[in-house]
């Protein structure tokens, strides 16, 4: 059946630009509101993780602390991949697979002292096979105990953030349902962590690690180089009070 779509009005270039500028004002207010919300996340209380948790990885059994890979922060996405999932054993759930498809090169997170891993109930042979088929490169572990139930994801999906002080691990944030939809980019993952993007424009508690915005950005195969980003990049993308435009 053909349905006539009721479209917005057709306008002149000047009218279109006026409408775009009006909408841009609202979009910038939304951006600043997201910044303020992320600042509140950085002030969330920490919950000590007292139980010992074990996972199976490509190299054998590991602990929750091992998942950090020596970094300060850890993000764990519980992907729904197990025998009850539609598509098993060829696929993880469709939504979780879309999340996996959106994960970028992890070097950008790693340079901010943050590790991202996936975890599921599926055994390692099935995980490795699906990763190879779909072209996914993120670390992906098998849950072997009550980790998913204890952290709000005993079914479906959810993303937990952790931080460590030495060998002590703390839960700092959790997001699921439609909140997961926005994740996938380096910035969205960092915004859900206790330390944030770690840039000087952010409203963070005193003493939190911070560097000038954009200076840490690099090609994913060039991290470790000492030369900062060129000043023109920072200047052209910087707004009032040093904030990103």
C-alpha positions in Angstrom: 0.0 0.0 0.0 1.4 3.4 -1.0 1.3 6.0 1.8 1.9 9.7 1.1 4.5 11.0 3.5 3.7 14.3 5.1 7.0 16.1 4.8 8.2 19.3 6.4 8.0 22.6 4.4 10.5 23.3 1.6 12.3 26.5 2.4 15.0 28.9 1.1 18.6 28.5 2.1 18.3 31.4 4.5 15.2 30.0 6.2 16.9 26.6 6.4 20.0 28.1 8.1 17.8 30.0 10.5 16.1 26.8 11.5 19.4 25.0 11.8 20.8 27.6 14.1 17.7 27.5 16.3 18.0 23.7 16.6 21.7 24.0 17.3 21.0 26.1 20.3 18.9 23.3 21.8 21.5 20.7 20.8 24.3 22.6 22.6 22.1 22.8 25.7 21.7 19.1 25.5 25.5 18.6 25.1 26.1 20.7 28.2 23.5 18.8 30.1 25.3 15.6 29.2 28.5 17.1 30.4 26.9 18.0 33.8 25.4 14.5 34.1 28.9 12.9 33.4 30.3 15.2 36.2 27.8 13.7 38.6 28.9 10.2 37.5 32.4 11.1 38.5 31.1 11.8 42.0 29.1 8.6 42.4 30.1 6.7 45.5 32.2 3.6 45.0 31.1 0.1 46.1 33.9 -2.2 47.2 33.9 -5.6 45.4 34.5 -8.1 48.3 33.8 -11.4 46.5 36.3 -13.2 44.3 35.1 -13.7 40.7 36.5 -16.1 38.1 36.4 -16.0 34.3 37.7 -18.2 31.5 39.7 -16.6 28.8 41.7 -17.7 25.8 44.7 -18.3 28.2 42.7 -20.0 30.9 41.2 -18.9 34.2 41.5 -15.3 35.3 40.2 -13.1 38.1 38.2 -9.8 37.9 41.4 -8.0 38.8 43.2 -9.7 35.9 40.6 -8.2 33.5 42.0 -4.8 34.2 45.2 -5.8 32.3 47.1 -3.6 34.7 45.1 -0.5 33.9 43.2 1.7 36.4 39.7 1.3 35.1 37.6 -1.6 33.7 34.4 -1.6 31.7 32.6 -4.9 31.5 29.8 -5.4 28.9 27.7 -8.5 29.6 26.8 -9.7 26.2 23.8 -12.1 25.9 25.5 -15.1 24.3 24.5 -18.6 25.6 22.4 -21.6 24.6 19.1 -19.8 25.3 19.8 -17.0 22.9 18.1 -16.8 19.5 20.8 -17.6 16.9 22.9 -19.8 19.1 25.5 -21.0 18.5 26.1 -19.0 15.3 25.4 -15.6 16.8 25.1 -13.7 20.0 21.8 -11.8 20.5 21.1 -9.3 17.8 21.3 -6.2 20.0 24.5 -7.3 21.7 26.0 -8.0 18.3 25.1 -4.5 17.2 26.9 -3.2 20.2 29.9 -5.3 19.4 29.9 -4.0 15.8 30.1 -0.4 17.1 33.2 -0.9 19.3 36.1 1.0 17.9 39.8 0.4 18.2 40.5 -0.1 21.9 43.9 1.7 21.8 42.0 5.0 22.4 40.5 3.7 25.6 43.7 1.9 26.7 45.7 5.1 26.5 43.3 6.6 29.1 44.1 3.8 31.5 40.8 2.0 30.7 40.2 -1.6 29.6 37.0 -2.7 27.9 36.0 -6.4 27.9 32.9 -8.4 27.0 31.7 -11.3 29.1 29.1 -14.0 28.5 28.0 -17.4 29.6 29.1 -19.0 26.4 32.2 -21.2 26.5 35.5 -19.9 25.0 35.4 -22.1 21.9 32.0 -20.6 20.9 33.1 -17.1 21.7 36.3 -17.3 19.7 34.5 -18.8 16.8 31.9 -16.0 16.7 34.5 -13.3 17.2 36.4 -14.6 14.2 33.3 -14.9 12.1 32.1 -11.4 12.9 35.5 -9.7 12.9 35.4 -8.6 16.6 38.7 -8.0 18.4 37.7 -7.1 22.0 38.7 -9.3 24.9 35.7 -11.6 25.6 35.5 -13.8 28.7 33.3 -16.6 29.9 31.4 -16.0 33.2 31.8 -19.0 35.5 30.1 -17.9 38.7 27.6 -15.3 40.1 29.3 -12.2 38.5 26.4 -11.4 36.2 23.7 -11.9 38.9 25.6 -9.9 41.4 26.0 -7.0 39.1 22.5 -6.7 37.6 23.0 -8.6 34.4 21.9 -12.2 35.1 20.0 -12.0 31.8 20.0 -9.7 28.8 22.8 -7.1 28.8 24.3 -4.4 30.9 27.6 -2.5 31.3 29.5 -2.1 34.6 32.4 0.2 35.3 35.0 -0.6 37.9 38.2 1.1 39.2 41.0 -0.3 41.2 43.2 1.0 44.0 46.1 -1.4 44.0 44.5 -4.8 44.3 41.2 -3.5 45.7 38.4 -3.3 43.1 35.3 -0.9 43.3 32.2 -0.7 41.3 31.6 2.9 40.1 28.7 2.8 37.7 26.1 0.6 35.9 23.9 1.2 32.8 21.6 -1.1 30.9 18.4 -1.2 28.8 18.3 1.8 26.4 21.3 3.3 28.2 23.5 0.9 26.4 22.4 2.2 23.0 24.7 5.2 23.2 27.8 3.2 24.0 30.4 2.2 21.5 32.6 5.2 21.0 35.7 6.0 23.1 34.0 9.1 24.5 30.8 7.5 25.5 32.7 4.8 27.3 35.0 7.3 29.1 32.0 9.4 30.1 30.5 6.5 32.1 33.7 5.9 34.1 34.8 7.3 37.4 37.7 9.3 35.9 35.8 10.5 32.8 37.7 11.7 29.7 40.5 13.0 32.0 40.6 16.4 30.3 41.1 19.8 32.0 37.8 21.3 30.9 35.8 18.6 32.8 34.2 19.3 36.2 36.0 16.5 38.2 36.8 16.2 41.9 40.1 17.7 43.0 43.1 15.6 42.2 41.6 13.6 39.4 44.0 12.9 36.5 43.5 15.4 33.7 45.4 16.6 30.6 44.6 19.3 28.0 41.8 18.4 25.7 42.7 16.7 22.4 46.4 16.5 23.1 46.1 12.8 23.9 44.3 11.9 20.7 46.4 10.0 18.2 46.2 7.4 15.4 45.5 4.1 17.1 48.8 2.7 15.9 50.8 5.7 17.1 50.2 5.8 20.8 53.4 6.1 22.8 54.7 8.9 20.7 55.6 12.0 22.8 54.6 14.7 20.4 51.2 16.2 21.4 48.4 17.0 19.0 49.1 20.2 17.0 47.9 23.5 18.6 45.7 24.3 15.7 43.6 21.2 16.4 43.0 22.3 20.0 42.3 25.9 19.0 39.8 25.1 16.3 37.8 22.7 18.5 37.9 24.6 21.7 34.9 26.6 23.0 34.5 29.1 26.0 36.6 28.4 29.1 38.6 25.8 27.2 35.6 23.5 26.7 35.2 21.5 23.5 33.1 23.6 21.1 
